[in-house]
Structures are given as structure tokens and as C-alpha cells.
Tab-separated table of C-alpha atoms and ligand atoms in Angstrom:
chain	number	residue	atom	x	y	z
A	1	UNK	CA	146.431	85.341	119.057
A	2	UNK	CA	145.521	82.209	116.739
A	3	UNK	CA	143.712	82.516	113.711
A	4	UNK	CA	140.439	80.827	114.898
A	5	UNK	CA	140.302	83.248	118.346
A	6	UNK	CA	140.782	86.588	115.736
A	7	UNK	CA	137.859	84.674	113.506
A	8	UNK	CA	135.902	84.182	116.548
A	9	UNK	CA	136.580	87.983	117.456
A	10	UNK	CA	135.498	89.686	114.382
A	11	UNK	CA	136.478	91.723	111.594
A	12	UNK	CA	136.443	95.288	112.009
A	13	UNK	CA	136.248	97.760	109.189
A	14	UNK	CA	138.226	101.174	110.556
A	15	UNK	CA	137.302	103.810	108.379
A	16	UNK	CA	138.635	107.009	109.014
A	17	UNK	CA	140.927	110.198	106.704
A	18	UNK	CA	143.364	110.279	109.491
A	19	UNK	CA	146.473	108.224	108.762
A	20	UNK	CA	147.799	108.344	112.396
A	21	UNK	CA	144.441	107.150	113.870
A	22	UNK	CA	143.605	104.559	111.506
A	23	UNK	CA	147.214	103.164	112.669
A	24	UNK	CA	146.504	103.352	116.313
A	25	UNK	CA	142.884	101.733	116.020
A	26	UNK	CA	144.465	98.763	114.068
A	27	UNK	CA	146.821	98.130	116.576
A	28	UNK	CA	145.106	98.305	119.249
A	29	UNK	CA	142.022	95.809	118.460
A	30	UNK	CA	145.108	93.699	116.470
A	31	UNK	CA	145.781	93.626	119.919
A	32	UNK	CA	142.754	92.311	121.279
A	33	UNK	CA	142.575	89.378	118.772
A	34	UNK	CA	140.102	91.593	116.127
A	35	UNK	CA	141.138	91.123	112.084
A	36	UNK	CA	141.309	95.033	110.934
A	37	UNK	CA	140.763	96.270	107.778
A	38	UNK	CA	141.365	99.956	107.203
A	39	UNK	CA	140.395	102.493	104.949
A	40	UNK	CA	140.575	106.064	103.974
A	41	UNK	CA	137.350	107.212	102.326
A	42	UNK	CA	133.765	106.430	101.772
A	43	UNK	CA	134.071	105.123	98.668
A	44	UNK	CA	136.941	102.867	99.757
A	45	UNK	CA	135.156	101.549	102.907
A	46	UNK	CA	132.346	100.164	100.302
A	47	UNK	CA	134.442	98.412	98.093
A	48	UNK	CA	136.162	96.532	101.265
A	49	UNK	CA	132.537	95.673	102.705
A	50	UNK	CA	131.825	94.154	99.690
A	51	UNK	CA	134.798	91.818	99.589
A	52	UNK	CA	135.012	90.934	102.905
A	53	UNK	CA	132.815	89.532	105.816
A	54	UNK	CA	132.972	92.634	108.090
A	55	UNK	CA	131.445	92.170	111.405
A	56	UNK	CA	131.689	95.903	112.364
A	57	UNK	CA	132.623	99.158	111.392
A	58	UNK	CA	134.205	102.169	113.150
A	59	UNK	CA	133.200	105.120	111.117
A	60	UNK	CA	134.532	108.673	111.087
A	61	UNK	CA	131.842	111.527	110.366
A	62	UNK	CA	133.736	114.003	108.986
A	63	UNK	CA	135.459	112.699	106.199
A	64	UNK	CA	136.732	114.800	102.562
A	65	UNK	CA	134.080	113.609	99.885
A	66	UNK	CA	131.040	111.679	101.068
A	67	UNK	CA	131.011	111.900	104.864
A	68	UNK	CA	130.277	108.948	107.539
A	69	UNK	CA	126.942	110.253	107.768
A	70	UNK	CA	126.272	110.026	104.405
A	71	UNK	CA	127.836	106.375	104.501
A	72	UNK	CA	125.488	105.188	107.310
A	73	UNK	CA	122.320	104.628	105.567
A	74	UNK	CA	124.235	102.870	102.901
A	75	UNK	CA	125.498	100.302	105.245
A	76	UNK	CA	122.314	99.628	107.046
A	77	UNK	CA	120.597	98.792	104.076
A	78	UNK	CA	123.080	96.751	102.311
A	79	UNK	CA	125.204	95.268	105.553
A	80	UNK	CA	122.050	94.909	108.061
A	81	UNK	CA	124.035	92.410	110.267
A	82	UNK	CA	127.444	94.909	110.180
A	83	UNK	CA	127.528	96.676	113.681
A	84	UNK	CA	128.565	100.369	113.164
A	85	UNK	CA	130.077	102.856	115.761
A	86	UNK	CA	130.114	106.381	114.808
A	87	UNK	CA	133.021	108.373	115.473
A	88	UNK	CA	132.719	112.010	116.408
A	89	UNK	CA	134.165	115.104	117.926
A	90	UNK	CA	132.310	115.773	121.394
A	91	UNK	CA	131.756	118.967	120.079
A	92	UNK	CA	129.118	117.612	117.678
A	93	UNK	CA	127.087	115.191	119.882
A	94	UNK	CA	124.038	116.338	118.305
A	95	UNK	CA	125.250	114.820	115.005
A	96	UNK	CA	126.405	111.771	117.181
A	97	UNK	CA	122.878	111.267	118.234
A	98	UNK	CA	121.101	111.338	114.703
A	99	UNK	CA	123.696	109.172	113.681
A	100	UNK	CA	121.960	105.827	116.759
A	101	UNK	CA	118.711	107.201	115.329
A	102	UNK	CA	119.672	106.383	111.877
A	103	UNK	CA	120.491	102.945	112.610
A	104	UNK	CA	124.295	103.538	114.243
A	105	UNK	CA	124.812	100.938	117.229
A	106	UNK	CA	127.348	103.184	119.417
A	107	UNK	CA	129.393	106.275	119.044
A	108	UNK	CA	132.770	107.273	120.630
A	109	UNK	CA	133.555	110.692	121.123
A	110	UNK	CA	136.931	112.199	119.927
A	111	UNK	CA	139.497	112.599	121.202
A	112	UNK	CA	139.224	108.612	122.642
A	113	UNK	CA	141.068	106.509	124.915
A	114	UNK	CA	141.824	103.424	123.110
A	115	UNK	CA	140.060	101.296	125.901
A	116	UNK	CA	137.319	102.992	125.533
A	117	UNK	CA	136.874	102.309	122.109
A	118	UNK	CA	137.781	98.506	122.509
A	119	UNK	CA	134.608	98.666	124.994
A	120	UNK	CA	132.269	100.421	122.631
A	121	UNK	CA	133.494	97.353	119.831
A	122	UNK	CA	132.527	94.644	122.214
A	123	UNK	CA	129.391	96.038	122.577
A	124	UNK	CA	128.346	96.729	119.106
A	125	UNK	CA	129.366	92.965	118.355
A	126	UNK	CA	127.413	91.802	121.500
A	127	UNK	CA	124.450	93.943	120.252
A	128	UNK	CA	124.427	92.830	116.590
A	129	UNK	CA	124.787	88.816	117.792
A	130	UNK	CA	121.766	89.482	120.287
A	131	UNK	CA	120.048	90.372	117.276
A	132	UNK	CA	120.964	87.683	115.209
A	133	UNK	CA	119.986	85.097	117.588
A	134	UNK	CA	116.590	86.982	118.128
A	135	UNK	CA	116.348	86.809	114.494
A	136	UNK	CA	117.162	83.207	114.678
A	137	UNK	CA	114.913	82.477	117.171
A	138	UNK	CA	111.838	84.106	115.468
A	139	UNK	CA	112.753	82.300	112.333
A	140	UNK	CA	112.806	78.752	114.176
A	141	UNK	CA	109.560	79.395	116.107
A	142	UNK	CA	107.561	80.799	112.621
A	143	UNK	CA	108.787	77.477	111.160
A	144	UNK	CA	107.653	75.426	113.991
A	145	UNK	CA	104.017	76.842	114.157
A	146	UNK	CA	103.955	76.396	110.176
A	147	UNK	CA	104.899	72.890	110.375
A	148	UNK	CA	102.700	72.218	113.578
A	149	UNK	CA	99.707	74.020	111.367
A	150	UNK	CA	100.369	71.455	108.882
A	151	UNK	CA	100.626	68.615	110.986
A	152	UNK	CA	97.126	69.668	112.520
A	153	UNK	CA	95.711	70.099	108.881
A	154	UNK	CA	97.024	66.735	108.234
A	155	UNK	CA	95.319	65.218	110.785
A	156	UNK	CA	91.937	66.897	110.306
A	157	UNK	CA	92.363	65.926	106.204
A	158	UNK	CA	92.908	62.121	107.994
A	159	UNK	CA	89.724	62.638	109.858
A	160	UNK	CA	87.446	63.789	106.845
A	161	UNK	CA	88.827	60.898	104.696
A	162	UNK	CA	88.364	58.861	107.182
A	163	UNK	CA	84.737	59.853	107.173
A	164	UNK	CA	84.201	59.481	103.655
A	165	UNK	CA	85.500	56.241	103.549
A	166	UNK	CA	83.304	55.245	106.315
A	167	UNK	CA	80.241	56.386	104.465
A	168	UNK	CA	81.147	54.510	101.542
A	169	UNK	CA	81.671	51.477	103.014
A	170	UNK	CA	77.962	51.669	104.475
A	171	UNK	CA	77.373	51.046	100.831
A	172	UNK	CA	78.157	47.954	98.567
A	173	UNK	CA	77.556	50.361	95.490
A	174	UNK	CA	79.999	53.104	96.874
A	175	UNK	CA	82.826	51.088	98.351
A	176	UNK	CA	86.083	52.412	97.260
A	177	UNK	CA	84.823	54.908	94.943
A	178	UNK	CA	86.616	57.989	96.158
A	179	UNK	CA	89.831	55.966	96.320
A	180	UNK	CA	89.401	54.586	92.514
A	181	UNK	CA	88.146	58.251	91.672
A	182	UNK	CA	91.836	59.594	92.866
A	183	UNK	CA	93.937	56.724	91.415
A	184	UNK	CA	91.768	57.999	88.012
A	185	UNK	CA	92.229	61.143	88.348
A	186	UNK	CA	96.258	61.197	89.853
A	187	UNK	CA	96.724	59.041	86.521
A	188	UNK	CA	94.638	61.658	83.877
A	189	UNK	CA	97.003	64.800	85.774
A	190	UNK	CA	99.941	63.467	85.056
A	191	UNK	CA	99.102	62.826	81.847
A	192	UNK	CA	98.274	66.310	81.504
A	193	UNK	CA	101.835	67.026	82.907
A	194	UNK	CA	100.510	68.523	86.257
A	195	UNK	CA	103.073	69.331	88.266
A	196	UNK	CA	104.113	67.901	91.639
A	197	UNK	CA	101.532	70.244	93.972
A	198	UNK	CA	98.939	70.148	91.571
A	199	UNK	CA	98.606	66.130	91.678
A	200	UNK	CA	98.920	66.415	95.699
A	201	UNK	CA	95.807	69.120	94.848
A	202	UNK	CA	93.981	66.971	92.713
A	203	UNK	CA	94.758	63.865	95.076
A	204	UNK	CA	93.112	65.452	98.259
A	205	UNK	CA	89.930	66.606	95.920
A	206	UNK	CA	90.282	63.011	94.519
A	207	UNK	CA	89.727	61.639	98.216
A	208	UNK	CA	87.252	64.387	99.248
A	209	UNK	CA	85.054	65.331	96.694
A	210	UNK	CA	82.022	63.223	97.820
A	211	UNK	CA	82.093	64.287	101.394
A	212	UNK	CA	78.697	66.637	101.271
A	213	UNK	CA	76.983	62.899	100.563
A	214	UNK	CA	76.824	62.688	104.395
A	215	UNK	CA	74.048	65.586	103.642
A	216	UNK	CA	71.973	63.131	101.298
A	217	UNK	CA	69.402	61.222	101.837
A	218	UNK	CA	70.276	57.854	101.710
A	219	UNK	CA	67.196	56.567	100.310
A	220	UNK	CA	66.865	58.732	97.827
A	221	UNK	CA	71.130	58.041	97.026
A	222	UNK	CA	70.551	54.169	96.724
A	223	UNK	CA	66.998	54.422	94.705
A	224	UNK	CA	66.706	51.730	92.591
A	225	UNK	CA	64.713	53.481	89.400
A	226	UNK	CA	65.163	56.761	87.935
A	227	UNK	CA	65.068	59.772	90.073
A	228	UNK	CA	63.178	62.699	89.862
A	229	UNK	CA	64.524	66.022	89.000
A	230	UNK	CA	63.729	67.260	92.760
A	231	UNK	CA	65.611	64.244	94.018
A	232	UNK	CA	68.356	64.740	91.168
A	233	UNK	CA	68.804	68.364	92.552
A	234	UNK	CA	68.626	67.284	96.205
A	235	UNK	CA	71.368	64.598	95.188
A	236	UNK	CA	73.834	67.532	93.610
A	237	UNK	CA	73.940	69.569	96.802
A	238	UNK	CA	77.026	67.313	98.147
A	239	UNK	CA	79.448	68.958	95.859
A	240	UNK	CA	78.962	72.633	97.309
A	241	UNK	CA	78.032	70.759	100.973
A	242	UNK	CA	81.929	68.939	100.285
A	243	UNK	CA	83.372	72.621	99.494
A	244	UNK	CA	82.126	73.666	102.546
A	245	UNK	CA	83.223	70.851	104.620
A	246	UNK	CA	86.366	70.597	103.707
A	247	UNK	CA	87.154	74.753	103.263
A	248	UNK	CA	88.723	75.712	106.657
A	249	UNK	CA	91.589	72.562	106.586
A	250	UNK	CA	92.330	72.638	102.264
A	251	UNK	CA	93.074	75.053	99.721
A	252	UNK	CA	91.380	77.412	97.813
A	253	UNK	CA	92.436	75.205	94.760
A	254	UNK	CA	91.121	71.913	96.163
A	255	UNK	CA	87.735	73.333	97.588
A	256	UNK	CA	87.014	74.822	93.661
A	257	UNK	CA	87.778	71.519	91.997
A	258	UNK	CA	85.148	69.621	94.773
A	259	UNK	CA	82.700	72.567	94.107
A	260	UNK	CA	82.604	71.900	90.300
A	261	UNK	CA	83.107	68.063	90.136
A	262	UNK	CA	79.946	68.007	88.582
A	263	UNK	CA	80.119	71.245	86.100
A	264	UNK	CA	79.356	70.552	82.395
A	265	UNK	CA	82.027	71.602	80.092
A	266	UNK	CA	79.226	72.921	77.839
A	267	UNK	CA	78.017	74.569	81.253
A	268	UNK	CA	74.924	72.739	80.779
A	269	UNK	CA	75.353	70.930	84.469
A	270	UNK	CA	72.619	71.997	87.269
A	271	UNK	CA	72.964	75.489	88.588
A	272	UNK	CA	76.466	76.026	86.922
A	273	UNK	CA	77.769	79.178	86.692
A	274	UNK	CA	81.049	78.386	84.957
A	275	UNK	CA	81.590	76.810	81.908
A	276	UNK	CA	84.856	75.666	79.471
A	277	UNK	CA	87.903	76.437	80.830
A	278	UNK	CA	87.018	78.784	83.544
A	279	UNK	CA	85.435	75.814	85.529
A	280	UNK	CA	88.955	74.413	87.232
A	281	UNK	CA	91.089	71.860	85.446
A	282	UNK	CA	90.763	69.710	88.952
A	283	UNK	CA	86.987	69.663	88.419
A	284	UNK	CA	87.132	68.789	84.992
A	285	UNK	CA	89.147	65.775	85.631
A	286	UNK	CA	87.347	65.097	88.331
A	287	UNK	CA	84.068	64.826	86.213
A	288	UNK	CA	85.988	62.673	83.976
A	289	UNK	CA	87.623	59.966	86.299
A	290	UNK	CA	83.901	59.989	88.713
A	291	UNK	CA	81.712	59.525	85.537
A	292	UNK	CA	84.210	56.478	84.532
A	293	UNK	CA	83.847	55.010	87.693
A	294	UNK	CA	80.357	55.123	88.184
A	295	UNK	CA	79.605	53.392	84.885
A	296	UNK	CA	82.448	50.406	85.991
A	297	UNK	CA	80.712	50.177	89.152
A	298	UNK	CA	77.782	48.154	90.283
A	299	UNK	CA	74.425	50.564	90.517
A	300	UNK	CA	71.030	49.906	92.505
A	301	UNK	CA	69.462	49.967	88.705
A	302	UNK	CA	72.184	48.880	86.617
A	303	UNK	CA	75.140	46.129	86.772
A	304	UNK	CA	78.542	47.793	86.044
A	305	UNK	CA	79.449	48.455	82.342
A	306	UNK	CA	83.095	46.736	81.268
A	307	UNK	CA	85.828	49.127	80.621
A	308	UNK	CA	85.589	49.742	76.749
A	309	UNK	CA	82.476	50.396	76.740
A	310	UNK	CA	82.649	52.894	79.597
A	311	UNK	CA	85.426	54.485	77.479
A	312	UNK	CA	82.664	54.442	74.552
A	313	UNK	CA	80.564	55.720	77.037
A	314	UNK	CA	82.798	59.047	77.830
A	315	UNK	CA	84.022	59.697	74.199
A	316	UNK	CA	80.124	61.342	72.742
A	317	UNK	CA	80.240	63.217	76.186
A	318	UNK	CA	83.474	65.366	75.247
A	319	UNK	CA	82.784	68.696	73.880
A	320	UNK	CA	79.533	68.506	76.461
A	321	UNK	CA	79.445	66.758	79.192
A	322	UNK	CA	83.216	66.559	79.661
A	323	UNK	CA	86.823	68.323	78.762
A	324	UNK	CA	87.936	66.911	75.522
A	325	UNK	CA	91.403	67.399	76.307
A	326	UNK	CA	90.732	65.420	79.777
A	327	UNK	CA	88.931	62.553	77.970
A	328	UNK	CA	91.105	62.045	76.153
A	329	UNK	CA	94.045	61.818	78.680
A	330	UNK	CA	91.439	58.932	80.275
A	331	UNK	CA	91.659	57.306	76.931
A	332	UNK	CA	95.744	57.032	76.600
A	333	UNK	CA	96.402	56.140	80.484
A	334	UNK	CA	96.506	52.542	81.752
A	335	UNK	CA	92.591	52.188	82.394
A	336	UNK	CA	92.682	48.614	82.740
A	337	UNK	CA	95.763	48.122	84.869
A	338	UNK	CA	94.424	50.991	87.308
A	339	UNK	CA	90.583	48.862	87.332
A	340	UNK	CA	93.140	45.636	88.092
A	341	UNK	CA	93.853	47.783	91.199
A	342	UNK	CA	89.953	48.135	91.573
A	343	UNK	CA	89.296	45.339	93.941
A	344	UNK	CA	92.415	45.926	96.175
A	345	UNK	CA	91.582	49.339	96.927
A	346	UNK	CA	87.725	48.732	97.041
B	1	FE2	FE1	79.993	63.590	93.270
């Protein structure tokens, strides 16, 4: 037999107090291509399991010191993918079926006929691969639906941006925002040292976070003059309108930071309930990199401000209006090579 047909075969574990049997069991499967292992004790049968691959065990009951039965719950748990056949005098059958309850894959009764117990060996192998495959199987199909879950996310996330950009571009004053927003905000997170999920996180919020405008009026959006504080308040539902939108295809994380994007650090913002550092860092960048925007852009009442004096603009507003720490991350990153960017991504 070559050494890749006794691989392919198995490696058996014979674990028995009898000298003499031990002897005729190795033969035998030796015999019928199987790599055999042999040893006289519990204790001794562990120490081989945990040096070797063993593909299955044959397992005497009654052994001096710690018995087979004692050794089967030992095995199961530690060496889930070893088969194990219990070996037993037919006088104690009883014990030979609490053994297959605790987790034993076959028994053969004593005395044996050494064909018998090759038979009950290709079983137990045959059993445990069906298992493993099953295993397999299950594994493969869990991964598929994940990835298929996130494909379909994906392509709803597509969808809503799609949407937003659409609704921007109805508007000369909102064209590009949300993109120049996210290159804003991507820049202030890593700045922060975000890590890699977080700035995916922040990205999708980035993108997002205006949505609920398709629930504003657009009159009252594009007003020319100052707006009232009923219009004002009308104006602020989009952020928890966006949270809602975008809930059932983002995470938790993403649908806080669109929720907030307008919180006050101070928590002086309309009908905040959070304030400081419990409102999430997302948000608070957010607030940062939309404010910045907004005064670089073009308004129905206003022309847009130049960069310096937007970031003179920002600087009173930490401490109140906006994270200190996050201003001034928008103060050390590239402002004016991201604005550069401004009228390609418009
Ligand atoms: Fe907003």
C-alpha cells in the first residue's frame, strides 16, 4: 500500500489494555491501507490525539484507570471531526448504547471478527466525511447569502445616492454638495486617525446625509431672504427623514451620524437631545465639513465666501456650534487642494 492510498485511508487511533488485541487490530487495518497508532491507556490515547491527525478512534470501555467511557466526552469536545467506535463486551450493550448517545459513531461487540470491525471503520470514516461536507456545504451557502445580502445592499445604497444626486442636480446651489461634503469629511476622519470601516461609515453618511431633502419644500429650500423659524424647523426635518430613509439598507452607525448632522456641540441645535461627545463623532464631522461647504458655495441670498474666510468662519463656532477637536482637523487638512477638486466633482 503507498503512502498517499494509507493517507487517503486514515489514521486510526486503537486504544485498548489488551496487548494481543491492540496487535491484531493494527495488523489487520495495516492491512487495509489504514496508518495505526496504538495505545494502552486513557491518558496515553490523549497525548497521541494531540500529536497526530487522527481520523478515528477504536476505543475499549473497560480500561484500568480512566475508562473509554470516561474518555468519550473528552474526545467529542476536543476532536469533533475524530470518528469514534466503542468497543464492548456483548454482555454490556446497554453501556454500548449510552456510549452512540454520547456522541460515539459505532460500536463493535467483543469478541469481533476482524472484518467486522474493518466494516464498522469504514463507516465511522464515511459518517464523519458526510458530516464534514455537510458542514462545508452550510458554511459555503451562509457565505453566499451574506455576500448576495451585500451585493443587494450595495445596489439599493447605489439607488439612494443616485437619488440624492439627482435632487441636487435639480439645483445650481446644491450641485455636488453631498459629494464635496464626503471628500470633506473622508479627509477630517483620517485626520482623526479613523480607521478603515469607520471612513467607509463616514463615506456612506458623507453621500447620504441630505437624502430626507426630497421631504422639503423646495420653495421654501431655495428662498432667497431669511427664513422663518417655522420654515427653519420645516427645513431640519431631512436629517431624521434621511435616518429613516436610509435605515433598513445601512448601519446603525451611519443612520446616527445622518440623524445628528445638524446637532450643536453645545447641544444648542433644534430639538437636540444629545450634546458633546455623546452626539456621534460621524455627525460631528459631518456638521463640520457641511457648514464649510455651504459657506464656499453659491446661496439664493449670498455669493459663496472664499476658503479662508470660511475657515474664519468655522473657528468662533468651535466650542458651540461645532467639535473643536473636528475643526480643527478641517483647519490642518488640504482645504484648498480638496475645493481644487470642487468643480470636477460638482
Ligand atoms: Fe443637512
Amino acid at each position: 500500500m503507498d503512502r498517499e492510498m494509507v493517507n487517503k485511508r486514515g489514521r486510526i487511533l486503537i486504544v485498548d489494555d489488551e496487548a494481543m488485541i491492540r496487535r491484531l487490530l493494527h495488523q489487520k487495518l495495516s492491512r487495509e491501507g489504514y496508518q495505526c497508532q496504538e495505545a494502552s491507556s486513557a491518558e496515553q490515547a490523549l497525548g497521541k490525539l494531540t500529536s497526530n491527525s487522527i481520523g478515528l478512534v477504536i476505543l475499549d470501555i473497560k480500561m484500568p484507570g480512566k475508562s473509554g467511557i470516561e474518555l468519550l466526552p473528552e474526545i467529542r469536545a476536543n476532536y469533533p471531526d475524530t470518528a469514534v467506535i466503542m468497543a464492548t463486551a456483548v454482555t454490556k450493550m446497554d453501556i454500548a448504547i449510552e456510549c452512540m448517545k454520547q456522541g460515539a459513531d459505532d460500536y463493535i461487540p467483543k469478541p469481533f471478527t476482524l472484518d467486522e470491525v474493518v466494516l464498522s471503520v469504514e463507516r465511522g470514516l464515511e459518517k464523519k466525511r458526510l458530516e464534514l461536507e455537510i458542514r462545508e456545504y452550510q458554511q459555503h451557502l451562509e457565505q453566499k447569502v451574506e455576500e448576495q445580502t451585500r451585493e443587494i445592499g450595495k445596489l439599493f445604497l447605489g439607488a439612494i445616492e443616485s437619488l440624492v444626486f439627482a435632487l441636487e442636480a435639480k439645483d445650481r446651489y446644491t450641485a455636488g454638495h453631498s459629494r464635496r461634503v464626503t471628500e470633506i469629511a473622508v479627509a477630517i476622519g483620517r485626520e482623526l486617525g479613523l480607521c478603515p470601516d469607520d471612513i467607509e461609515d463616514l463615506r456612506w453618511a458623507g453621500l447620504l446625509h441630505d437624502v430626507g431633502k426630497i421631504a422639503v419644500d423646495q420653495l421654501i429650500q431655495n428662498k432667497p431672504g431669511k427664513l422663518t423659524p417655522q420654515e427653519y424647523e420645516h427645513i431640519m426635518i431631512h436629517a431624521t427623514v434621511g435616518a429613516g430613509i436610509v435605515k433598513p439598507v445601512v448601519n446603525e452607525k451611519v443612520v446616527e451620524m445622518i440623524w445628528h448632522h445638524h446637532d450643536h456641540y453645545d447641544g444648542s441645535g433644534l430639538n437636540q437631545v444629545v450634546a458633546g461627545e455623546d452626539i456621534p463623532l460621524g455627525a460631528r464631522i459631518l456638521a463640520v465639513a457641511d457648514a464649510f461647504d455651504a459657506m464656499t458655495s453659491d446661496r439664493p441670498y449670498r455669493p459663496a465666501m472664499p476658503v479662508d474666510e470660511a475657515l474664519n468662519e468655522i473657528r468662533p463656532g468651535a466650542g458651540t456650534q461645532f467639535d473643536p477637536v473636528v475643526a480643527s482637523a478641517l483647519l490642518k487638512i488640504p482645504v484648498g487642494e480638496i475645493m481644487l477638486q470642487k468643480c470636477e466633482i460638482c
